[in-house]
Short mmCIF file of C-alpha atoms and ligand atoms in Angstrom, two decimals:
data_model
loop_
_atom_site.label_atom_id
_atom_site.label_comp_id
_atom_site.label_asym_id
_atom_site.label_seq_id
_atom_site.Cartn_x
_atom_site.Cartn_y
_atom_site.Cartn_z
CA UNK A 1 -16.42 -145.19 -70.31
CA UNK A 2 -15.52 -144.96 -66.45
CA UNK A 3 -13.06 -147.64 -65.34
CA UNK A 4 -15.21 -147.74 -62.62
CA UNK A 5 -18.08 -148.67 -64.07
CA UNK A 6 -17.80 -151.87 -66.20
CA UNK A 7 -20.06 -155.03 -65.11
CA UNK A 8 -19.79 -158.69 -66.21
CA UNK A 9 -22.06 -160.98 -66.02
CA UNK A 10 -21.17 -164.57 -65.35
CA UNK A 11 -24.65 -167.72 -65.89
CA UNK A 12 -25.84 -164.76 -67.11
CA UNK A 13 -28.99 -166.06 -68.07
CA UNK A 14 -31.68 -163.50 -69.63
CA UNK A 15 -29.89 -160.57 -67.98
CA UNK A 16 -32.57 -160.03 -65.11
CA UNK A 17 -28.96 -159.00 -62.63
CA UNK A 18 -27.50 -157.08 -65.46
CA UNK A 19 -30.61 -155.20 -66.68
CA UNK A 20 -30.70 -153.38 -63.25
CA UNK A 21 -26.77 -152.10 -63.12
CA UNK A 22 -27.82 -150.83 -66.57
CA UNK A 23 -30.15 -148.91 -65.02
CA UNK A 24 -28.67 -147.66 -62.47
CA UNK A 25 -25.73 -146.03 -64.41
CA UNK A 26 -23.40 -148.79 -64.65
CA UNK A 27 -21.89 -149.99 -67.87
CA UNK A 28 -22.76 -154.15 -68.91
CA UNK A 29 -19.47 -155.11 -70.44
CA UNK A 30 -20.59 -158.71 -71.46
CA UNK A 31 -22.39 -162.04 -70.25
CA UNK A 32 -21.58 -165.35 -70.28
CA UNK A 33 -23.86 -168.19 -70.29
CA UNK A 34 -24.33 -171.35 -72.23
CA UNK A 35 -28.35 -171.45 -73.04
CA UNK A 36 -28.57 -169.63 -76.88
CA UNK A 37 -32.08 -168.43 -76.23
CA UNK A 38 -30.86 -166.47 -72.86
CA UNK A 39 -27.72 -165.14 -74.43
CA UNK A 40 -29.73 -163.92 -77.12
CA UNK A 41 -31.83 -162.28 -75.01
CA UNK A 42 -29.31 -160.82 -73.01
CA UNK A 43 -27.66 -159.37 -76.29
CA UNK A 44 -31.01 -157.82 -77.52
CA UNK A 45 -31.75 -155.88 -73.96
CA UNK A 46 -28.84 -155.19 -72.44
CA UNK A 47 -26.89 -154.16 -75.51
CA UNK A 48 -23.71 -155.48 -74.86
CA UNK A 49 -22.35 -159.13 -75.95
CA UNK A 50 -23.09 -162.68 -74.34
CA UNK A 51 -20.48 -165.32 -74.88
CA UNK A 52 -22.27 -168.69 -75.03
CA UNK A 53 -20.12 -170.61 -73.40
CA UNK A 54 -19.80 -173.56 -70.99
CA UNK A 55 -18.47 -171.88 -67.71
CA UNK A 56 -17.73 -175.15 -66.11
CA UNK A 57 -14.66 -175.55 -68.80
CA UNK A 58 -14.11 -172.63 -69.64
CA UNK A 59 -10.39 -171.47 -69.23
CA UNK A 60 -10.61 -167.62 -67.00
CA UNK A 61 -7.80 -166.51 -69.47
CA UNK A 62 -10.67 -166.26 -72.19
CA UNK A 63 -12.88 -164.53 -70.67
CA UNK A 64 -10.06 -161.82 -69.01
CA UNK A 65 -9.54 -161.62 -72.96
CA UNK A 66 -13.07 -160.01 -73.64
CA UNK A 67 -12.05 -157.46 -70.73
CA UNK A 68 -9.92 -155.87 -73.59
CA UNK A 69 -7.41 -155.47 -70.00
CA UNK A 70 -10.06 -153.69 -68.22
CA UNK A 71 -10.90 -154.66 -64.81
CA UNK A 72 -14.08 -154.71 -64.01
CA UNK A 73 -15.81 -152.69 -61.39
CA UNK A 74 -18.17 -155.62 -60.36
CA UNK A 75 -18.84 -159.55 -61.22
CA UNK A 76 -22.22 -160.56 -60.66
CA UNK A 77 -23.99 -163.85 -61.15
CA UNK A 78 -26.01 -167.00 -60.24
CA UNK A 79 -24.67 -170.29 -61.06
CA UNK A 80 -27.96 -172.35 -61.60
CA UNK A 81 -29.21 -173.48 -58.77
CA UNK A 82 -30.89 -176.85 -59.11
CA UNK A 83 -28.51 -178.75 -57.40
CA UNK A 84 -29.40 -176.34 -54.03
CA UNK A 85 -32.97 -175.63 -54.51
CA UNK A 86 -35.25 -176.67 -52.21
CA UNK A 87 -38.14 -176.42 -54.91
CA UNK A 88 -35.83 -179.67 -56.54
CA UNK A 89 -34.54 -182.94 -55.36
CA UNK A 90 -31.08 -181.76 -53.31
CA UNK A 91 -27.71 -183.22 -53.92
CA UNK A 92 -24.55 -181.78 -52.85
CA UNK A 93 -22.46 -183.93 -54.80
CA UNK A 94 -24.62 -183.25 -58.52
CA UNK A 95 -21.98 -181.31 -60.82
CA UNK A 96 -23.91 -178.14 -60.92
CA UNK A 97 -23.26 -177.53 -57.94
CA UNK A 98 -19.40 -177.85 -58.91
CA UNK A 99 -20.70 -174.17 -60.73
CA UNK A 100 -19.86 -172.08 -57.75
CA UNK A 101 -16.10 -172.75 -57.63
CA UNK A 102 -15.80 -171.72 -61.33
CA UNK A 103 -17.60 -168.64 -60.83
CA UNK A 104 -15.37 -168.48 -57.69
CA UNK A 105 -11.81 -168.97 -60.27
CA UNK A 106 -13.22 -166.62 -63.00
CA UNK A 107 -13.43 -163.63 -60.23
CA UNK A 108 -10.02 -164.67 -58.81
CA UNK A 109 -8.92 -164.13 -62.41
CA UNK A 110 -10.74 -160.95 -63.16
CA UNK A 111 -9.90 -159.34 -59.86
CA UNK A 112 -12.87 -157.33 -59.71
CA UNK A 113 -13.55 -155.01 -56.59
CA UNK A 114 -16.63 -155.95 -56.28
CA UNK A 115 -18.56 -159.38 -56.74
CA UNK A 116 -21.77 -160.34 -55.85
CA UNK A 117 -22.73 -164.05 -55.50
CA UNK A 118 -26.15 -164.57 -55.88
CA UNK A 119 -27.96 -168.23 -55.18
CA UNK A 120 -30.71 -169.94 -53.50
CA UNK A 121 -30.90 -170.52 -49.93
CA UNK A 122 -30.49 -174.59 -50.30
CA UNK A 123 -26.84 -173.45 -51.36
CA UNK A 124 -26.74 -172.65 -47.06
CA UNK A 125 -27.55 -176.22 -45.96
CA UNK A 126 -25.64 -177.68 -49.34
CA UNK A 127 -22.91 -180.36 -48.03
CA UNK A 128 -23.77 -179.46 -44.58
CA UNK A 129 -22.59 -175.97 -44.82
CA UNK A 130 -19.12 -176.84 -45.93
CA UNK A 131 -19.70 -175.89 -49.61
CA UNK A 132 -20.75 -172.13 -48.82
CA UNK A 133 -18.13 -172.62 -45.74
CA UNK A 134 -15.36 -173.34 -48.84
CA UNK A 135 -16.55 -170.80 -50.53
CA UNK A 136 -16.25 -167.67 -48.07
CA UNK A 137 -13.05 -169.14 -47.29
CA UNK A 138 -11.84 -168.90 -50.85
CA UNK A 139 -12.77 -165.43 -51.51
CA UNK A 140 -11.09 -164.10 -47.98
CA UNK A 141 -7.99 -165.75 -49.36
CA UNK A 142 -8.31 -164.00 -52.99
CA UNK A 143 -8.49 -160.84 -50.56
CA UNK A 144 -11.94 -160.21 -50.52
CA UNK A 145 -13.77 -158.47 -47.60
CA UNK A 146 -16.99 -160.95 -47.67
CA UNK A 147 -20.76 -160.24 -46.37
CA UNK A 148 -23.46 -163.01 -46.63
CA UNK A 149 -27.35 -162.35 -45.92
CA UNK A 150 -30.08 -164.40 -47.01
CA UNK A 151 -32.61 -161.60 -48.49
CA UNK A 152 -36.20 -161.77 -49.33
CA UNK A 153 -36.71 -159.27 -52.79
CA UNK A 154 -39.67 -158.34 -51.32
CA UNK A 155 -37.98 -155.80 -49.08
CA UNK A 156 -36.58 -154.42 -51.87
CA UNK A 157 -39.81 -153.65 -53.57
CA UNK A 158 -40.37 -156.55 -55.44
CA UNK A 159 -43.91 -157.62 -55.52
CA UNK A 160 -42.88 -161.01 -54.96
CA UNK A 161 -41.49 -163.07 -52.19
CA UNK A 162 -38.14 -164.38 -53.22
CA UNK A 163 -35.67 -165.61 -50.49
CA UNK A 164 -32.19 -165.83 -52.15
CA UNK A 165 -28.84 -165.73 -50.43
CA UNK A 166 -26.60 -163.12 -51.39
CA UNK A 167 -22.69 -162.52 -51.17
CA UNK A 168 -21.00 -159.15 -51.73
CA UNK A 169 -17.36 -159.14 -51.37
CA UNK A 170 -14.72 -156.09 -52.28
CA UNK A 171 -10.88 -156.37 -52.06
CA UNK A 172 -10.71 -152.54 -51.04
CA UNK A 173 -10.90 -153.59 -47.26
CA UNK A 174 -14.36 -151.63 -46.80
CA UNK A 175 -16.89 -152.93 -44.78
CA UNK A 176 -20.54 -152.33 -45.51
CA UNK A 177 -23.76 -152.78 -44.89
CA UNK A 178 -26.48 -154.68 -47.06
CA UNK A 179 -28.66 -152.49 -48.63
CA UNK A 180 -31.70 -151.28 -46.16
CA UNK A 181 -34.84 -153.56 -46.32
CA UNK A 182 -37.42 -150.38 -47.31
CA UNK A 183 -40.79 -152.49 -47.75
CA UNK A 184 -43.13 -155.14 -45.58
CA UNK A 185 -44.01 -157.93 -47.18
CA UNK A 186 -46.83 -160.51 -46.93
CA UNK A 187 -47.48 -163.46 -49.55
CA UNK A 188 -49.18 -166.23 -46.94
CA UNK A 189 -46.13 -167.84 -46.54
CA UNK A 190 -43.37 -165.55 -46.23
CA UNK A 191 -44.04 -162.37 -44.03
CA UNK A 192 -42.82 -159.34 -42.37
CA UNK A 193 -44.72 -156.45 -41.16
CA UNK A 194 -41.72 -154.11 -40.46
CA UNK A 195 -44.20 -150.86 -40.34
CA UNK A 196 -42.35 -149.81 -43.39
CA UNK A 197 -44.84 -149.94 -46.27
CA UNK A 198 -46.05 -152.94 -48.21
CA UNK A 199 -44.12 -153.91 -51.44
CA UNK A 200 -46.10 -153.93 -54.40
CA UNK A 201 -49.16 -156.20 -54.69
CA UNK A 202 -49.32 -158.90 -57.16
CA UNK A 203 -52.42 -156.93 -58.12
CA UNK A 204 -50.87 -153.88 -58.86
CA UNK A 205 -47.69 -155.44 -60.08
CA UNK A 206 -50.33 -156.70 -62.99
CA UNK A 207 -52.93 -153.53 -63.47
CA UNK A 208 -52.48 -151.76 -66.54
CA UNK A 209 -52.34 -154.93 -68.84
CA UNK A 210 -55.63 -155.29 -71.08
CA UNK A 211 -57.61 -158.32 -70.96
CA UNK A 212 -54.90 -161.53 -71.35
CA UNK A 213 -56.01 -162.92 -75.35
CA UNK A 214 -56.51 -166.18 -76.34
CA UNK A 215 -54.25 -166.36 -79.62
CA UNK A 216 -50.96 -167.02 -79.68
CA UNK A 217 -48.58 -163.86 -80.91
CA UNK A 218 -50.94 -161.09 -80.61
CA UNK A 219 -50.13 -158.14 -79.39
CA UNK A 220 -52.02 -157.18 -76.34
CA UNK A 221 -52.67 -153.31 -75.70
CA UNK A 222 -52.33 -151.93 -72.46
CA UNK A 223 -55.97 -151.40 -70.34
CA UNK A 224 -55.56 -147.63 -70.50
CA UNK A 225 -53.50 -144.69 -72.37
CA UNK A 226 -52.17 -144.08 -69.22
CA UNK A 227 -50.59 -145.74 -66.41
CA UNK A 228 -52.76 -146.41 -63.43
CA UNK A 229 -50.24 -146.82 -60.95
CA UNK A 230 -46.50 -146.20 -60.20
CA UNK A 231 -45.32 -149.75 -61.09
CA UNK A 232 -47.65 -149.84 -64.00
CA UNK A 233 -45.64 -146.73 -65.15
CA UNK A 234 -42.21 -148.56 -64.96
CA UNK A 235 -43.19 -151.25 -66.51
CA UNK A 236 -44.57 -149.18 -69.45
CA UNK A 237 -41.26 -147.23 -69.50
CA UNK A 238 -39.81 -147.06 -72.80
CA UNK A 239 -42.92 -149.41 -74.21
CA UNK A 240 -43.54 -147.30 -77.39
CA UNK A 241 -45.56 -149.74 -78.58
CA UNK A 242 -48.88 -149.31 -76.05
CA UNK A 243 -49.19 -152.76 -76.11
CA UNK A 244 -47.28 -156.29 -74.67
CA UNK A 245 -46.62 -159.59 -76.33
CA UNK A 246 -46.91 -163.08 -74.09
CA UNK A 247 -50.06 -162.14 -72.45
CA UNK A 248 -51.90 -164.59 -73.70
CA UNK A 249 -54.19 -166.91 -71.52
CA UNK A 250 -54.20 -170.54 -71.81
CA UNK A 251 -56.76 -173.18 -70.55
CA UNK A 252 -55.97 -174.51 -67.18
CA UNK A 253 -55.14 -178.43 -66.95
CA UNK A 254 -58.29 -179.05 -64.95
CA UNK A 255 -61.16 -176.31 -65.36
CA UNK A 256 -63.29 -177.99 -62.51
CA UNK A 257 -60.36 -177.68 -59.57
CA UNK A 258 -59.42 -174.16 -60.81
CA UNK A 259 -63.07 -172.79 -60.29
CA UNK A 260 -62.74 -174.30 -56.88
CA UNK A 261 -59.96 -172.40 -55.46
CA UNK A 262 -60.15 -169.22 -53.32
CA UNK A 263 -57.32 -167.29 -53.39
CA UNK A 264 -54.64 -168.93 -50.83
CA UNK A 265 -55.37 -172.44 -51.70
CA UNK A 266 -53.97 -175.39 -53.28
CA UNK A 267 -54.68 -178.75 -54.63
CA UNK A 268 -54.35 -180.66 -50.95
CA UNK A 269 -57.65 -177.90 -50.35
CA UNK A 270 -59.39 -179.37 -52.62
CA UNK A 271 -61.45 -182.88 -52.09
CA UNK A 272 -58.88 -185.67 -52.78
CA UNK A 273 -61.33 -187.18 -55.29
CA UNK A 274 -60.80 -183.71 -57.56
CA UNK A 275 -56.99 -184.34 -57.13
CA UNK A 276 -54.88 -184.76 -60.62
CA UNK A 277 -53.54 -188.18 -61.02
CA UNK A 278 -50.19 -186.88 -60.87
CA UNK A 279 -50.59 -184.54 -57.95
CA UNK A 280 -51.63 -188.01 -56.10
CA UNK A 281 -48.74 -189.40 -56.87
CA UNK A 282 -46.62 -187.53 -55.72
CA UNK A 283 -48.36 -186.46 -52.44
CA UNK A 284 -48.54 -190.54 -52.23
CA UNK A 285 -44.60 -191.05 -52.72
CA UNK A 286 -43.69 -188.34 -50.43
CA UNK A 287 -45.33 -189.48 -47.54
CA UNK A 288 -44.81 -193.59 -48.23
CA UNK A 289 -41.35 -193.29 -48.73
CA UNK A 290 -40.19 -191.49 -45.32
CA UNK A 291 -38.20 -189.11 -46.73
CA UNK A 292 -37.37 -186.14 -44.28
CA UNK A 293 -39.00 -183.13 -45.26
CA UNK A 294 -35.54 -180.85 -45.98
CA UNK A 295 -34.63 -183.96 -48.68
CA UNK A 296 -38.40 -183.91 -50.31
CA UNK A 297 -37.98 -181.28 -52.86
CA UNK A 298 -40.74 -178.76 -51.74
CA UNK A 299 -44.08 -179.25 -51.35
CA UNK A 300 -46.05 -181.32 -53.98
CA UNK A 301 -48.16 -177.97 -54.72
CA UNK A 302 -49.47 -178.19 -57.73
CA UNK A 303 -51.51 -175.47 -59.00
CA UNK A 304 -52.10 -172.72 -56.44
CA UNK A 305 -54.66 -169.54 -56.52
CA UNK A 306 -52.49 -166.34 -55.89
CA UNK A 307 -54.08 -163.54 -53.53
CA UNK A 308 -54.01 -160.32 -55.63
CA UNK A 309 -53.81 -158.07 -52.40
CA UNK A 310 -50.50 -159.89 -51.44
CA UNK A 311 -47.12 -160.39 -52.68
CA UNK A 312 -46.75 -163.02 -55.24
CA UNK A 313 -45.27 -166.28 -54.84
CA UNK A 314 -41.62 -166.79 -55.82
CA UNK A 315 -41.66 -167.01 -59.49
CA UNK A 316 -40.22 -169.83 -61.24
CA UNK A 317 -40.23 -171.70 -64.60
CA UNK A 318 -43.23 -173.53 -63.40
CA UNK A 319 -45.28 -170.53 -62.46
CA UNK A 320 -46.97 -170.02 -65.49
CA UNK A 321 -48.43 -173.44 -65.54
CA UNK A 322 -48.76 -173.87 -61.45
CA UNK A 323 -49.71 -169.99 -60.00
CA UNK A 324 -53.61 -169.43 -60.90
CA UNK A 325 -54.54 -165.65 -61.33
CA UNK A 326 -56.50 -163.84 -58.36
CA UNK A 327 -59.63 -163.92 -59.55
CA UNK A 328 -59.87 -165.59 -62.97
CA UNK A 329 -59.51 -168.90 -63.92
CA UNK A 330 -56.22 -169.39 -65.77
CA UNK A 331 -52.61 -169.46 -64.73
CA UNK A 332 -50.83 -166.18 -64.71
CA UNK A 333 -49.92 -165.24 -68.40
CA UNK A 334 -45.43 -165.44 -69.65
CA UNK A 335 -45.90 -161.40 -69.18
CA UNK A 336 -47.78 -161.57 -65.90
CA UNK A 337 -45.09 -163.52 -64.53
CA UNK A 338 -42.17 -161.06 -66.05
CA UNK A 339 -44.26 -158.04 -64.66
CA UNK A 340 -43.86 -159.71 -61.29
CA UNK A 341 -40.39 -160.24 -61.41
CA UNK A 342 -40.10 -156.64 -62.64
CA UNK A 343 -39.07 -157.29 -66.22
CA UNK A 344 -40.30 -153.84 -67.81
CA UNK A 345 -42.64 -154.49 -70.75
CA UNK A 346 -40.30 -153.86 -73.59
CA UNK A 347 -38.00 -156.17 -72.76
CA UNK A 348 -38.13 -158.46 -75.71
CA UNK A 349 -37.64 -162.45 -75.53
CA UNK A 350 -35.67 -165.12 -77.12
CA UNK A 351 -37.45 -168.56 -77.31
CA UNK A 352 -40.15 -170.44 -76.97
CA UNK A 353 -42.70 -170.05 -74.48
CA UNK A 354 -40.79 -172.92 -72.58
CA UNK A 355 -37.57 -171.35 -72.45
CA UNK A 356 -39.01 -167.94 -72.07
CA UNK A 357 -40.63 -168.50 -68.55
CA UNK A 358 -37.59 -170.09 -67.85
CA UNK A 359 -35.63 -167.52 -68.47
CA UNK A 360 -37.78 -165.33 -66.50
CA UNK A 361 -37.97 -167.78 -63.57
CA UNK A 362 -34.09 -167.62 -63.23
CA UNK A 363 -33.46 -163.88 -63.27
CA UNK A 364 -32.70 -161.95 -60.38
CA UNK A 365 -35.18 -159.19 -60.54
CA UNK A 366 -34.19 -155.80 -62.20
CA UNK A 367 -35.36 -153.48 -59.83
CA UNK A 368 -33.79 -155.82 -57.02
CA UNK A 369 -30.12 -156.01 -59.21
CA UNK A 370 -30.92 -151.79 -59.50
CA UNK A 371 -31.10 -151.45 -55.98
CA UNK A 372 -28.11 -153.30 -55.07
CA UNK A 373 -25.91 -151.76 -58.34
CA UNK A 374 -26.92 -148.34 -56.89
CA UNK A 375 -25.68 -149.13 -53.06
CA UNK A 376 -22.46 -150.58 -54.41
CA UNK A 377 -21.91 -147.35 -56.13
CA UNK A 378 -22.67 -145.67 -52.80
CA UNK A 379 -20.83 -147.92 -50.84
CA UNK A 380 -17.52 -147.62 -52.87
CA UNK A 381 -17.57 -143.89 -52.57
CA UNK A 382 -18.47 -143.16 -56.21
CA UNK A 383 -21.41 -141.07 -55.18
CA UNK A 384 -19.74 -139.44 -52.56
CA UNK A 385 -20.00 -141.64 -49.68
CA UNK A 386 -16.55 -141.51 -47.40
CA UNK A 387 -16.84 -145.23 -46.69
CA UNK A 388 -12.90 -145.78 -47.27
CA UNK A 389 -13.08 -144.47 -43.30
CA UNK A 390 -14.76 -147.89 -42.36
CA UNK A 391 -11.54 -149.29 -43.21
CA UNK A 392 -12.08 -153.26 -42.16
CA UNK A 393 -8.11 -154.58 -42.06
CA UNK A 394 -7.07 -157.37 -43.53
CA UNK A 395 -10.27 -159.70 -45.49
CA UNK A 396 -12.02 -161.53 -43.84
CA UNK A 397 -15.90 -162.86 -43.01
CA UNK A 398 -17.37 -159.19 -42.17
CA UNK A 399 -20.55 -160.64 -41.09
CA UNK A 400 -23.73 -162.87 -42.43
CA UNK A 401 -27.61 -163.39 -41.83
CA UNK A 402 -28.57 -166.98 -42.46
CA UNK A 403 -32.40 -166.44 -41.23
CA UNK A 404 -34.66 -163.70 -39.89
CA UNK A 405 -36.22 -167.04 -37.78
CA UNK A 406 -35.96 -167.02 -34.21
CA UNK A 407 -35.58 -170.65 -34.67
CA UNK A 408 -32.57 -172.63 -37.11
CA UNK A 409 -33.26 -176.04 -38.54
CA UNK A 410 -30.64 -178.25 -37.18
CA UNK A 411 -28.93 -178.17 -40.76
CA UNK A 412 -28.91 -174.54 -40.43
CA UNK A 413 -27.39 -174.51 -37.42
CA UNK A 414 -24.42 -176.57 -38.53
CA UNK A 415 -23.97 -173.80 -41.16
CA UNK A 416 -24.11 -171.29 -38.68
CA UNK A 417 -21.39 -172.70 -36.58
CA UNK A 418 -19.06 -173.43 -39.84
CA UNK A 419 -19.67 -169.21 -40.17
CA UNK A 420 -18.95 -167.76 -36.90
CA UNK A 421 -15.64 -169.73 -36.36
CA UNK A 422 -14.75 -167.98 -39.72
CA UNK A 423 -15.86 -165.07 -38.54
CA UNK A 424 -14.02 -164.87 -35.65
CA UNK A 425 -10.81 -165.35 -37.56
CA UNK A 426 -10.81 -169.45 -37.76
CA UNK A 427 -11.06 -170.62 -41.29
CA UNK A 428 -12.97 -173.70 -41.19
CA UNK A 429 -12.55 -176.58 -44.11
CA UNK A 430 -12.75 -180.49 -43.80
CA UNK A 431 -12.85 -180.73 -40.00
CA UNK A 432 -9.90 -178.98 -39.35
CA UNK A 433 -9.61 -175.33 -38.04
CA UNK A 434 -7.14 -173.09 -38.67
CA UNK A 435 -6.17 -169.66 -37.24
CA UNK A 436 -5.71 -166.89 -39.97
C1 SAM B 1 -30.04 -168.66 -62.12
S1 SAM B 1 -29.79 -168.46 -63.83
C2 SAM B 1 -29.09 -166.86 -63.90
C3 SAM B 1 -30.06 -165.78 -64.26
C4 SAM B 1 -29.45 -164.40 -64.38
N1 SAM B 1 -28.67 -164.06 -63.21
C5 SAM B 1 -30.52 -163.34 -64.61
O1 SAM B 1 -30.66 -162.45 -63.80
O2 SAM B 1 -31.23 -163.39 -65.63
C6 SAM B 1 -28.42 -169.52 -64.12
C7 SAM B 1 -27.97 -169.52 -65.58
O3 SAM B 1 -26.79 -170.33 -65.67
C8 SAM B 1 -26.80 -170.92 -66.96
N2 SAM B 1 -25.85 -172.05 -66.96
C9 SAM B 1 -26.05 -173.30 -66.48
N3 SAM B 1 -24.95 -174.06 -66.63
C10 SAM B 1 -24.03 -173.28 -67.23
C11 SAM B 1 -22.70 -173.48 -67.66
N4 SAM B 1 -22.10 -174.67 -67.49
N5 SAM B 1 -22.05 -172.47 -68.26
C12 SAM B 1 -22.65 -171.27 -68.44
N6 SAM B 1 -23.92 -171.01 -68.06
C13 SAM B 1 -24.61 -172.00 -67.45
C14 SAM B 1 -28.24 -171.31 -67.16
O4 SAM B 1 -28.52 -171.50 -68.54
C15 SAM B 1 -28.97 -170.13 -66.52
O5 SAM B 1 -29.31 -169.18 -67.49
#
């Protein structure tokens, strides 16, 4: 094993993140995460062990102790999100959140030379920027060279539009680029028409899978013997079996509504007397009790009919019950949903089908983590790239991307100003300023 290869995984969740450096070469030392069903998945598919544990009391000392005195190459994770996510009710001060300073001391304790920091992009506006503020500041003083960019998956081929914020940080003093956005992108919210070509369409993403069956733990074989397109043929890879599990179909809550929907639309399309009760309710509270839209939580969507010519919507642990399929009239199957976030069909899951979506609706996409795993590599020089010449100085802030936007939300903007006084050598905390 190359000392330059070895990967931990901290929240490691189903191992989405660590599935991908797999792939691209790199070695999976071990994960860490407290859910039993994830770790166990993780153990199964990426072949090397989880620790469930509780990384919010964990001492660093124990996990440098399943290094065997190796240092890693790379930490990667994504402390859970909820406290951040706009798709939640937001609260800077709820104890998850408290997540991305441990993740912050294991990596000070594993000394890695690379990290990569991966969240949602509430985690920007979070405290009014000071949290990610505290948190770039902390990693340039554990020496880290640090690069933020808020990324949407879909420009990485994903056939999904998933905005997440990402941090890369080394301690070798290189700067670097972010890996280069190769694919457009269009899923009726999020869009950009770069004139490179489109990422995957949630219809293609999904071709290849027979028809979805009704009963619970069958086996499903595939449409065809043989692929019918290039991401049906990765997602076969390695699928000896011909056939998937968890693509079953199950009766939408609401028949009527569901046959109503085009592709594009949502409950609020719908007349409000075909509204579910709970939908109501919640449409009601949001606008009778003032709260500003950033604090709301997300839209009040309900179930939504996905375009199949488009990118899918970012999946989550709802979207198996919310996201209605293109053009029939059920929600996306458990293996739709892993298709689209580019879990290859073999991957096998630990759960039930609860904690299985879940799992999936956490995971940084493989063929996202591969992408990035494989620029690190290039990036470091291991494939040959003479990027030592780029030579940075001392750490510091290298750069960051909050939003492709022409215009920032006021919250935003506050973010953005906490950033570019770091960035121009002022580490920002509290209020105060000081000159590094
Ligand atoms: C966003 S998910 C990470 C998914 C993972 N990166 C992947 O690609 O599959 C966050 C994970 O953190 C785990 N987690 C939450 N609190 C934790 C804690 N206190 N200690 C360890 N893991 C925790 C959750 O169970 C969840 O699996």
């Amino acid at each position: 094993m190359n000392k330059d290869d070895l990967v931990v995984s901290l929240f490691s969740g189903a191992g989405g993140f660590s599935a991908g450096f797999s792939r691209a070469g790199l070695k999976p030392l071990f994960g860490a995460e407290i859910n039993a069903d994830a770790c166990q998945t993780y153990q199964l598919n990426v072949g090397s062990p989880c620790h469930q544990l509780d990384l919010s009391t964990v001492d660093p000392a124990q996990l440098e102790k399943f290094t065997g005195g190796r240092r890693p190459f790379v930490v990667i994770g994504g402390p859970p999100c909820q406290g951040f996510s706009t798709a939640g009710p937001r609260n800077s001060a709820d104890p998850r959140n408290q997540l991305i300073f441990n993740y912050l001391n294991i990596v000070e304790r594993l000394a890695p030379r690379w990290f990569i920091f991966e969240n949602v992009e509430g985690l920007l506006t979070s405290g009014g920027g000071r949290d990610l503020a505290r948190l770039v500041r902390e990693f340039v003083y554990m020496g880290y060279s640090v690069r933020l960019q808020k990324v949407n998956l879909a420009s990485y081929g994903v056939p999904q539009t998933r905005k997440r914020v990402l941090m890369i940080g080394n301690r070798l003093g290189i700067d670097f680029q972010f890996p280069e956005e190769l694919f457009s992108f269009d899923s009726g919210k999020a869009k950009k028409s770069s004139g490179k070509p489109m990422a995957p369409s949630l219809a293609e993403a999904i071709a290849g899978l027979g028809p979805a069956e009704s009963t619970r733990g069958t086996l499903v074989q595939y449409a065809s013997v043989d692929p019918v397109n290039a991401f049906d043929a990765r997602m076969r890879e390695g699928n000896v079996a011909g056939a998937v599990t968890h693509h079953v179909r199950v009766e939408p809550a609401g028949r009527m509504q569901v046959e109503l929907l085009k592709p594009g639309q949502t409950m609020k399309d719908l007349p409000f007397e075909l509204w579910h009760d709970s939908y109501k309710r919640r449409a009601n509270r949001r606008v009778s009790d003032g709260t500003p839209t950033e604090k709301r939580g997300g839209a009040p969507s309900g179930i939504k009919r996905l375009h199949g010519n488009l990118q899918s919507l970012t999946i989550t642990g709802a979207a198996a019950r919310e996201f209605i399929h293109p053009s029939e009239h059920r929600p996306l199957t458990i293996r739709e949903c892993a298709r689209i976030q580019t879990f290859p069909d073999k991957y096998e899951w630990v759960g039930n089908n609860a904690s299985v979506i879940q799992q999936i609706g956490n995971a940084v996409p493989p063929l996202a983590a591969e992408r990035l795993a494989k620029h690190l590599q290039y990036i470091d020089g291991s494939f040959g790239a003479d990027t030592q010449a780029l030579d940075s100085g001392a750490p510091r802030l290298l750069g960051f991307v909050l939003t492709e936007a022409l215009g920032m939300s006021p919250a935003l903007k506050s973010t953005e100003a906490l950033l570019a006084d770091m960035h121009q050598g002022r580490l920002v905390f509290d209020g105060h300023t000081a000159t590094t």
